[in-house]
């Protein structure tokens, strides 16, 4: 496991009472952890990957295609595997009850999607660009715009939850969660790139985001 | 954590042979419940076979409730080879920059005595990895910090 970010990271205040204080115990993954679930069958329906069509009408916001590949530590595609995303709406408001940020709820946007990777590890979502939002971690704290990604590799050890960020976002420089990742090259692996090949003229921008679930070039974990 | 879709707490149906509830609470360093955690498990079936099959998902996911409680309906995994059987667990929550990796070993399991991870631990730490049998259920709290802190693994 790559302990960048670490469990104990004081700038992210919630880690204070949630990081282990005892030393982690080094172990070799057993056969159980070296295998893992393949969560395709029956879990994904057509349209689950299009977050712009889960409401009665279209959500407000900048429509975008988000795509990329899920790869393992040897660069091999993770095939036919579940990818789940969730995000705030264009105003930076999440649909679930806990979010009290006084930004409007979009009745046409729920913010959760899922799909399966194909035989080459490729995934694709259609959604809108989420807005940044305040989160109370410190005075005037704002999370940069981000899409949460939950990814399964081939083994249970290759389970990864991370966040996709947007290139050139000025808020990235100030975000404690993003900077929980110490290695700047690893941080960069969490930032999507504008992808003209998936941009649809007059319809949607495209962003590319590959996720590597293990190894030296793994995409870092985020909460 | 946001909404993650259907929870999938049934690794087996409640009516399946050998079905048992695995349940506990996820707690923080102050002993307070963590109501925004997600617990995932992966395990072998009662015969020690890995992988999903008819009637056995192998995998479960549960979002903790307001009291930090989680629950799964599963079976006691059989040993995979000669090793002590256990349920692999990943825990995610606000305030955790990485997933927390742990295991639930089974109570009254003779093979626990030869497990290398359990053998490497002092008794009080070792106990945090072994579920307790209680009222027909397997009880297993996960304490992220502080008194009775659960052993978390690093590969």
Tab-separated table of C-alpha atoms in Angstrom:
chain	number	residue	atom	x	y	z
A	1	UNK	CA	0.000	0.000	0.000
A	2	UNK	CA	1.149	3.463	-0.800
A	3	UNK	CA	0.784	5.545	2.358
A	4	UNK	CA	0.698	8.792	0.469
A	5	UNK	CA	-1.642	10.309	1.649
A	6	UNK	CA	-1.059	9.255	5.246
A	7	UNK	CA	-3.837	8.492	7.716
A	8	UNK	CA	-2.719	11.250	10.076
A	9	UNK	CA	-2.855	14.603	8.352
A	10	UNK	CA	-3.724	17.495	10.684
A	11	UNK	CA	-4.663	20.031	7.977
A	12	UNK	CA	-7.598	17.713	7.207
A	13	UNK	CA	-9.239	18.063	10.570
A	14	UNK	CA	-11.454	14.984	10.506
A	15	UNK	CA	-8.375	12.792	10.498
A	16	UNK	CA	-7.668	13.812	14.091
A	17	UNK	CA	-9.925	11.180	15.684
A	18	UNK	CA	-10.037	8.785	12.774
A	19	UNK	CA	-6.443	7.863	12.130
A	20	UNK	CA	-4.936	4.787	13.752
A	21	UNK	CA	-2.361	5.658	16.374
A	22	UNK	CA	-1.002	2.158	16.689
A	23	UNK	CA	1.499	1.007	14.129
A	24	UNK	CA	-0.014	-0.645	11.088
A	25	UNK	CA	0.700	-4.352	10.985
A	26	UNK	CA	2.567	-5.510	7.929
A	27	UNK	CA	0.919	-8.538	6.371
A	28	UNK	CA	1.047	-10.503	3.175
A	29	UNK	CA	-2.285	-10.605	1.388
A	30	UNK	CA	-3.807	-14.055	1.717
A	31	UNK	CA	-5.694	-15.853	-1.042
A	32	UNK	CA	-8.797	-13.989	0.055
A	33	UNK	CA	-7.343	-10.524	-0.421
A	34	UNK	CA	-5.465	-11.591	-3.538
A	35	UNK	CA	-8.763	-12.369	-5.181
A	36	UNK	CA	-11.641	-9.970	-5.387
A	37	UNK	CA	-15.190	-9.370	-6.447
A	38	UNK	CA	-16.195	-8.816	-10.039
A	39	UNK	CA	-19.224	-6.663	-9.575
A	40	UNK	CA	-20.732	-6.463	-13.006
A	41	UNK	CA	-23.633	-8.787	-13.365
A	42	UNK	CA	-26.994	-7.304	-12.457
A	43	UNK	CA	-25.597	-4.200	-10.845
A	44	UNK	CA	-25.470	-1.856	-13.799
A	45	UNK	CA	-28.390	-0.938	-16.028
A	46	UNK	CA	-28.203	0.974	-19.297
A	47	UNK	CA	-28.223	4.665	-18.536
A	48	UNK	CA	-26.681	4.325	-15.091
A	49	UNK	CA	-23.639	6.088	-16.521
A	50	UNK	CA	-25.534	9.169	-17.720
A	51	UNK	CA	-26.043	11.484	-14.768
A	52	UNK	CA	-27.750	14.043	-16.990
A	53	UNK	CA	-30.723	11.740	-17.532
A	54	UNK	CA	-31.603	10.567	-14.040
A	55	UNK	CA	-34.097	13.371	-13.483
A	56	UNK	CA	-37.202	14.379	-15.375
A	57	UNK	CA	-35.312	17.146	-17.182
A	58	UNK	CA	-31.756	18.071	-17.860
A	59	UNK	CA	-29.632	19.348	-15.001
A	60	UNK	CA	-28.150	22.813	-14.998
A	61	UNK	CA	-24.447	22.880	-15.694
A	62	UNK	CA	-21.672	22.322	-18.166
A	63	UNK	CA	-22.225	18.982	-19.781
A	64	UNK	CA	-19.137	16.789	-19.977
A	65	UNK	CA	-18.044	13.339	-21.050
A	66	UNK	CA	-15.715	11.770	-18.506
A	67	UNK	CA	-13.791	8.769	-19.711
A	68	UNK	CA	-10.590	6.887	-19.300
A	69	UNK	CA	-9.204	3.486	-18.447
A	70	UNK	CA	-8.860	1.542	-15.248
A	71	UNK	CA	-5.454	-0.105	-15.122
A	72	UNK	CA	-3.585	-2.289	-12.689
A	73	UNK	CA	-0.042	-1.853	-11.472
A	74	UNK	CA	1.351	-3.619	-14.547
A	75	UNK	CA	-0.539	-1.346	-16.906
A	76	UNK	CA	-3.065	-4.036	-17.786
A	77	UNK	CA	-6.709	-3.094	-18.197
A	78	UNK	CA	-9.184	-3.975	-15.479
A	79	UNK	CA	-11.967	-5.526	-17.538
A	80	UNK	CA	-15.707	-5.709	-17.006
A	81	UNK	CA	-15.406	-4.192	-13.570
A	82	UNK	CA	-17.583	-1.760	-11.692
A	83	UNK	CA	-16.825	1.966	-11.595
A	84	UNK	CA	-18.986	4.218	-9.447
A	85	UNK	CA	-19.004	8.003	-9.273
A	86	UNK	CA	-20.761	10.597	-7.206
A	87	UNK	CA	-20.568	14.369	-7.146
A	88	UNK	CA	-22.203	17.663	-6.240
A	89	UNK	CA	-24.342	19.587	-8.704
A	90	UNK	CA	-23.214	22.646	-10.637
A	91	UNK	CA	-23.936	24.874	-7.629
A	92	UNK	CA	-21.809	22.689	-5.352
A	93	UNK	CA	-24.697	21.041	-3.536
A	94	UNK	CA	-24.961	17.322	-2.816
A	95	UNK	CA	-28.339	15.661	-2.856
A	96	UNK	CA	-27.954	13.748	0.393
A	97	UNK	CA	-29.380	15.075	3.646
A	98	UNK	CA	-26.133	15.876	5.397
A	99	UNK	CA	-25.207	18.683	3.038
A	100	UNK	CA	-26.489	21.988	4.456
A	101	UNK	CA	-24.625	24.274	2.101
A	102	UNK	CA	-27.135	26.957	1.085
A	103	UNK	CA	-26.794	26.385	-2.616
A	104	UNK	CA	-29.788	25.277	-4.636
A	105	UNK	CA	-30.646	21.662	-5.155
A	106	UNK	CA	-31.133	20.805	-8.796
A	107	UNK	CA	-34.295	18.719	-9.058
A	108	UNK	CA	-32.923	17.155	-12.217
A	109	UNK	CA	-29.625	16.046	-10.765
A	110	UNK	CA	-28.986	13.192	-8.327
A	111	UNK	CA	-25.235	12.975	-8.718
A	112	UNK	CA	-24.491	9.243	-8.669
A	113	UNK	CA	-23.617	6.961	-11.526
A	114	UNK	CA	-22.023	3.636	-12.349
A	115	UNK	CA	-20.793	1.694	-15.322
A	116	UNK	CA	-18.676	-1.304	-16.213
A	117	UNK	CA	-15.321	-1.109	-17.878
A	118	UNK	CA	-15.103	-2.763	-21.269
A	119	UNK	CA	-12.594	-5.295	-22.501
A	120	UNK	CA	-9.908	-2.626	-22.624
A	121	UNK	CA	-10.635	-1.228	-19.193
A	122	UNK	CA	-12.419	1.803	-20.582
A	123	UNK	CA	-15.269	3.546	-18.799
A	124	UNK	CA	-17.461	6.484	-19.764
A	125	UNK	CA	-19.819	8.783	-17.877
A	126	UNK	CA	-21.913	11.725	-19.021
A	127	UNK	CA	-22.472	14.352	-16.361
A	128	UNK	CA	-22.135	18.055	-15.564
A	129	UNK	CA	-19.172	19.836	-14.032
A	130	UNK	CA	-19.658	19.992	-10.258
A	131	UNK	CA	-19.211	23.247	-8.391
A	132	UNK	CA	-16.786	23.839	-5.531
A	133	UNK	CA	-18.345	23.941	-2.088
A	134	UNK	CA	-17.595	25.113	1.452
A	135	UNK	CA	-16.832	22.389	3.958
A	136	UNK	CA	-15.942	23.973	7.269
A	137	UNK	CA	-12.544	22.358	7.671
A	138	UNK	CA	-10.955	25.727	8.354
A	139	UNK	CA	-12.114	29.344	7.882
A	140	UNK	CA	-13.316	29.951	4.326
A	141	UNK	CA	-12.556	26.368	3.309
A	142	UNK	CA	-13.734	25.364	-0.139
A	143	UNK	CA	-13.295	22.003	-1.836
A	144	UNK	CA	-12.143	22.289	-5.415
A	145	UNK	CA	-14.593	20.907	-7.984
A	146	UNK	CA	-14.255	17.129	-7.926
A	147	UNK	CA	-15.935	13.878	-8.878
A	148	UNK	CA	-15.594	10.983	-6.444
A	149	UNK	CA	-14.513	7.739	-8.067
A	150	UNK	CA	-14.901	4.316	-6.486
A	151	UNK	CA	-12.969	1.658	-8.354
A	152	UNK	CA	-12.393	-2.064	-8.020
A	153	UNK	CA	-9.315	-3.676	-9.476
A	154	UNK	CA	-8.867	-7.403	-9.812
A	155	UNK	CA	-7.980	-8.146	-6.199
A	156	UNK	CA	-9.486	-6.892	-2.942
A	157	UNK	CA	-6.140	-5.223	-2.321
A	158	UNK	CA	-6.767	-3.103	-5.425
A	159	UNK	CA	-9.740	-1.302	-4.053
A	160	UNK	CA	-9.473	2.447	-4.554
A	161	UNK	CA	-11.609	5.457	-3.749
A	162	UNK	CA	-10.238	8.674	-5.145
A	163	UNK	CA	-11.308	12.037	-6.541
A	164	UNK	CA	-11.009	13.466	-10.017
A	165	UNK	CA	-10.071	17.129	-10.129
A	166	UNK	CA	-10.036	19.631	-12.972
A	167	UNK	CA	-6.988	21.130	-14.673
A	168	UNK	CA	-6.105	24.675	-13.785
A	169	UNK	CA	-8.448	24.866	-10.806
A	170	UNK	CA	-7.052	27.613	-8.565
A	171	UNK	CA	-8.582	26.011	-5.480
A	172	UNK	CA	-6.320	22.974	-5.748
A	173	UNK	CA	-3.411	24.902	-4.255
A	174	UNK	CA	-5.389	25.436	-1.040
A	175	UNK	CA	-7.082	22.073	-0.552
A	176	UNK	CA	-5.901	19.974	2.412
A	177	UNK	CA	-7.394	16.771	1.046
A	178	UNK	CA	-5.634	17.144	-2.297
A	179	UNK	CA	-2.418	18.062	-0.504
A	180	UNK	CA	-2.666	15.095	1.774
A	181	UNK	CA	-0.863	13.529	-1.148
A	182	UNK	CA	2.713	14.644	-0.663
A	183	UNK	CA	4.226	13.671	-4.002
A	184	UNK	CA	3.401	16.376	-6.583
A	185	UNK	CA	3.544	13.878	-9.426
A	186	UNK	CA	1.049	11.698	-7.601
A	187	UNK	CA	-1.190	14.724	-7.030
A	188	UNK	CA	-1.087	15.396	-10.737
A	189	UNK	CA	-2.429	11.902	-11.401
A	190	UNK	CA	-5.664	12.974	-9.701
A	191	UNK	CA	-6.183	15.849	-12.127
A	192	UNK	CA	-8.137	15.155	-15.309
A	193	UNK	CA	-7.144	16.540	-18.671
A	194	UNK	CA	-9.282	18.200	-21.310
A	195	UNK	CA	-9.788	15.574	-23.983
A	196	UNK	CA	-10.705	16.889	-27.416
A	197	UNK	CA	-11.311	13.362	-28.698
A	198	UNK	CA	-14.330	13.006	-26.401
A	199	UNK	CA	-15.514	16.575	-26.710
A	200	UNK	CA	-18.686	16.704	-28.786
A	201	UNK	CA	-19.004	19.813	-30.884
A	202	UNK	CA	-21.753	22.080	-29.528
A	203	UNK	CA	-22.830	19.489	-26.980
A	204	UNK	CA	-20.295	18.494	-24.322
A	205	UNK	CA	-16.721	18.971	-23.254
A	206	UNK	CA	-14.634	15.882	-22.661
A	207	UNK	CA	-12.293	15.119	-19.794
A	208	UNK	CA	-9.936	12.188	-19.569
A	209	UNK	CA	-9.172	10.487	-16.261
A	210	UNK	CA	-7.280	7.212	-16.057
A	211	UNK	CA	-7.178	5.380	-12.748
A	212	UNK	CA	-4.322	3.075	-11.808
A	213	UNK	CA	-5.354	0.873	-8.912
A	214	UNK	CA	-1.974	-0.338	-7.663
A	215	UNK	CA	1.743	-0.073	-8.004
A	216	UNK	CA	4.219	2.745	-8.151
A	217	UNK	CA	2.060	4.888	-10.415
A	218	UNK	CA	-1.197	4.266	-8.600
A	219	UNK	CA	-3.741	7.038	-8.471
A	220	UNK	CA	-3.682	8.239	-4.858
A	221	UNK	CA	-6.512	7.568	-2.449
A	222	UNK	CA	-8.877	10.297	-1.376
A	223	UNK	CA	-11.836	10.162	1.023
B	1	UNK	CA	-19.000	9.243	1.318
B	2	UNK	CA	-21.967	10.196	-0.800
B	3	UNK	CA	-24.480	7.802	-2.125
B	4	UNK	CA	-22.906	4.587	-3.335
B	5	UNK	CA	-25.853	2.684	-4.650
B	6	UNK	CA	-27.546	-0.359	-3.174
B	7	UNK	CA	-25.817	-1.484	-0.048
B	8	UNK	CA	-25.629	-5.211	-0.765
B	9	UNK	CA	-25.455	-6.408	2.826
B	10	UNK	CA	-26.605	-9.908	1.912
B	11	UNK	CA	-23.604	-12.021	1.068
B	12	UNK	CA	-26.055	-14.906	1.324
B	13	UNK	CA	-29.811	-14.848	1.681
B	14	UNK	CA	-31.043	-14.826	5.303
B	15	UNK	CA	-32.682	-18.184	4.633
B	16	UNK	CA	-29.478	-19.796	3.388
B	17	UNK	CA	-28.007	-22.689	5.291
B	18	UNK	CA	-25.482	-21.479	7.841
B	19	UNK	CA	-26.493	-17.836	7.434
B	20	UNK	CA	-25.166	-15.675	10.238
B	21	UNK	CA	-25.269	-11.964	10.923
B	22	UNK	CA	-21.919	-10.192	11.154
B	23	UNK	CA	-22.472	-6.906	12.913
B	24	UNK	CA	-20.709	-4.225	14.883
B	25	UNK	CA	-20.050	-0.532	15.210
B	26	UNK	CA	-17.434	1.688	13.636
B	27	UNK	CA	-16.084	4.071	16.277
B	28	UNK	CA	-13.655	6.967	16.364
B	29	UNK	CA	-10.883	7.870	18.795
B	30	UNK	CA	-13.370	9.253	21.287
B	31	UNK	CA	-15.450	6.114	21.183
B	32	UNK	CA	-18.077	7.990	19.196
B	33	UNK	CA	-19.981	6.301	16.390
B	34	UNK	CA	-18.960	6.992	12.810
B	35	UNK	CA	-22.252	7.318	10.903
B	36	UNK	CA	-20.626	8.110	7.579
B	37	UNK	CA	-18.512	5.018	7.103
B	38	UNK	CA	-18.701	2.330	4.483
B	39	UNK	CA	-17.641	-1.211	5.324
B	40	UNK	CA	-16.938	-3.733	2.578
B	41	UNK	CA	-16.211	-7.397	3.081
B	42	UNK	CA	-14.882	-10.159	0.845
B	43	UNK	CA	-14.603	-13.755	1.889
B	44	UNK	CA	-14.634	-17.416	0.962
B	45	UNK	CA	-17.772	-19.489	1.336
B	46	UNK	CA	-18.320	-22.146	3.985
B	47	UNK	CA	-16.296	-24.633	1.914
B	48	UNK	CA	-13.375	-22.239	1.597
B	49	UNK	CA	-14.049	-21.452	-2.062
B	50	UNK	CA	-13.351	-17.925	-3.275
B	51	UNK	CA	-15.517	-16.138	-5.776
B	52	UNK	CA	-19.188	-15.470	-6.231
B	53	UNK	CA	-21.537	-18.291	-7.215
B	54	UNK	CA	-25.214	-19.006	-7.108
B	55	UNK	CA	-26.459	-18.010	-3.693
B	56	UNK	CA	-23.147	-16.586	-2.528
B	57	UNK	CA	-21.971	-13.088	-3.429
B	58	UNK	CA	-18.660	-13.249	-1.616
B	59	UNK	CA	-18.821	-9.488	-1.345
B	60	UNK	CA	-20.825	-7.177	0.850
B	61	UNK	CA	-21.088	-3.470	1.333
B	62	UNK	CA	-22.762	-1.632	4.190
B	63	UNK	CA	-23.111	2.036	5.016
B	64	UNK	CA	-23.069	2.618	8.756
B	65	UNK	CA	-26.189	3.943	10.430
B	66	UNK	CA	-26.493	6.831	12.857
B	67	UNK	CA	-25.074	4.697	15.635
B	68	UNK	CA	-22.088	3.680	13.550
B	69	UNK	CA	-23.624	0.228	13.145
B	70	UNK	CA	-23.041	-2.076	10.216
B	71	UNK	CA	-24.428	-5.537	9.512
B	72	UNK	CA	-24.040	-8.274	6.946
B	73	UNK	CA	-25.806	-11.573	6.416
B	74	UNK	CA	-23.122	-14.038	5.492
B	75	UNK	CA	-21.682	-17.424	6.402
B	76	UNK	CA	-18.629	-18.363	8.422
B	77	UNK	CA	-15.959	-18.722	5.755
B	78	UNK	CA	-14.211	-22.046	5.558
B	79	UNK	CA	-10.424	-22.142	5.572
B	80	UNK	CA	-8.711	-21.503	2.255
B	81	UNK	CA	-6.070	-24.195	2.323
B	82	UNK	CA	-4.755	-24.759	5.831
B	83	UNK	CA	-4.920	-21.116	6.872
B	84	UNK	CA	-7.221	-19.720	9.543
B	85	UNK	CA	-10.404	-18.467	7.927
B	86	UNK	CA	-11.237	-14.776	8.038
B	87	UNK	CA	-13.415	-12.140	6.431
B	88	UNK	CA	-11.383	-9.433	4.685
B	89	UNK	CA	-12.608	-5.922	5.430
B	90	UNK	CA	-12.070	-2.472	3.964
B	91	UNK	CA	-13.342	0.573	5.821
B	92	UNK	CA	-13.879	4.010	4.289
B	93	UNK	CA	-15.075	7.174	6.018
B	94	UNK	CA	-14.837	10.930	6.116
B	95	UNK	CA	-11.539	11.692	7.810
B	96	UNK	CA	-9.767	8.689	6.342
B	97	UNK	CA	-7.453	9.595	3.496
B	98	UNK	CA	-6.830	5.914	2.758
B	99	UNK	CA	-9.089	2.936	3.220
B	100	UNK	CA	-8.449	1.008	6.437
B	101	UNK	CA	-7.670	-2.640	5.936
B	102	UNK	CA	-8.507	-5.242	8.504
B	103	UNK	CA	-9.896	-8.736	8.997
B	104	UNK	CA	-12.511	-10.478	11.088
B	105	UNK	CA	-11.236	-13.859	12.174
B	106	UNK	CA	-13.728	-16.321	13.614
B	107	UNK	CA	-14.262	-17.229	17.238
B	108	UNK	CA	-13.576	-20.766	18.380
B	109	UNK	CA	-11.463	-21.504	15.347
B	110	UNK	CA	-8.527	-23.814	16.149
B	111	UNK	CA	-6.534	-22.681	13.135
B	112	UNK	CA	-6.288	-19.166	14.613
B	113	UNK	CA	-3.402	-20.483	16.679
B	114	UNK	CA	-1.253	-20.883	13.603
B	115	UNK	CA	-2.153	-17.706	11.776
B	116	UNK	CA	0.976	-15.587	11.209
B	117	UNK	CA	-0.775	-12.230	11.638
B	118	UNK	CA	-2.491	-13.245	14.856
B	119	UNK	CA	0.665	-14.881	16.154
B	120	UNK	CA	2.637	-11.665	15.669
B	121	UNK	CA	0.369	-9.683	17.993
B	122	UNK	CA	0.095	-9.204	21.729
B	123	UNK	CA	-3.119	-10.732	23.099
B	124	UNK	CA	-4.964	-7.444	23.531
B	125	UNK	CA	-4.225	-6.404	19.963
B	126	UNK	CA	-4.935	-9.875	18.633
B	127	UNK	CA	-8.376	-9.803	20.199
B	128	UNK	CA	-9.387	-6.830	18.053
B	129	UNK	CA	-9.187	-9.050	14.973
B	130	UNK	CA	-11.363	-11.875	16.242
B	131	UNK	CA	-15.144	-11.570	16.084
B	132	UNK	CA	-17.134	-12.639	19.117
B	133	UNK	CA	-20.035	-15.032	19.037
B	134	UNK	CA	-23.005	-13.434	20.727
B	135	UNK	CA	-26.606	-14.468	20.567
B	136	UNK	CA	-26.129	-16.379	17.329
B	137	UNK	CA	-24.420	-13.407	15.712
B	138	UNK	CA	-20.814	-12.547	15.010
B	139	UNK	CA	-20.055	-9.272	16.746
B	140	UNK	CA	-17.114	-7.225	15.555
B	141	UNK	CA	-16.568	-3.574	16.378
B	142	UNK	CA	-14.040	-1.538	14.415
B	143	UNK	CA	-12.291	1.154	16.442
B	144	UNK	CA	-10.248	3.513	14.320
B	145	UNK	CA	-8.298	4.960	17.246
B	146	UNK	CA	-7.836	4.904	20.986
B	147	UNK	CA	-8.735	2.306	23.534
B	148	UNK	CA	-9.206	-1.048	21.909
B	149	UNK	CA	-8.021	0.293	18.567
B	150	UNK	CA	-8.471	-2.320	15.864
B	151	UNK	CA	-5.401	-3.749	14.211
B	152	UNK	CA	-5.138	-2.343	10.690
B	153	UNK	CA	-2.991	-3.980	8.080
B	154	UNK	CA	-0.554	-2.661	5.534
B	155	UNK	CA	0.519	-4.870	2.661
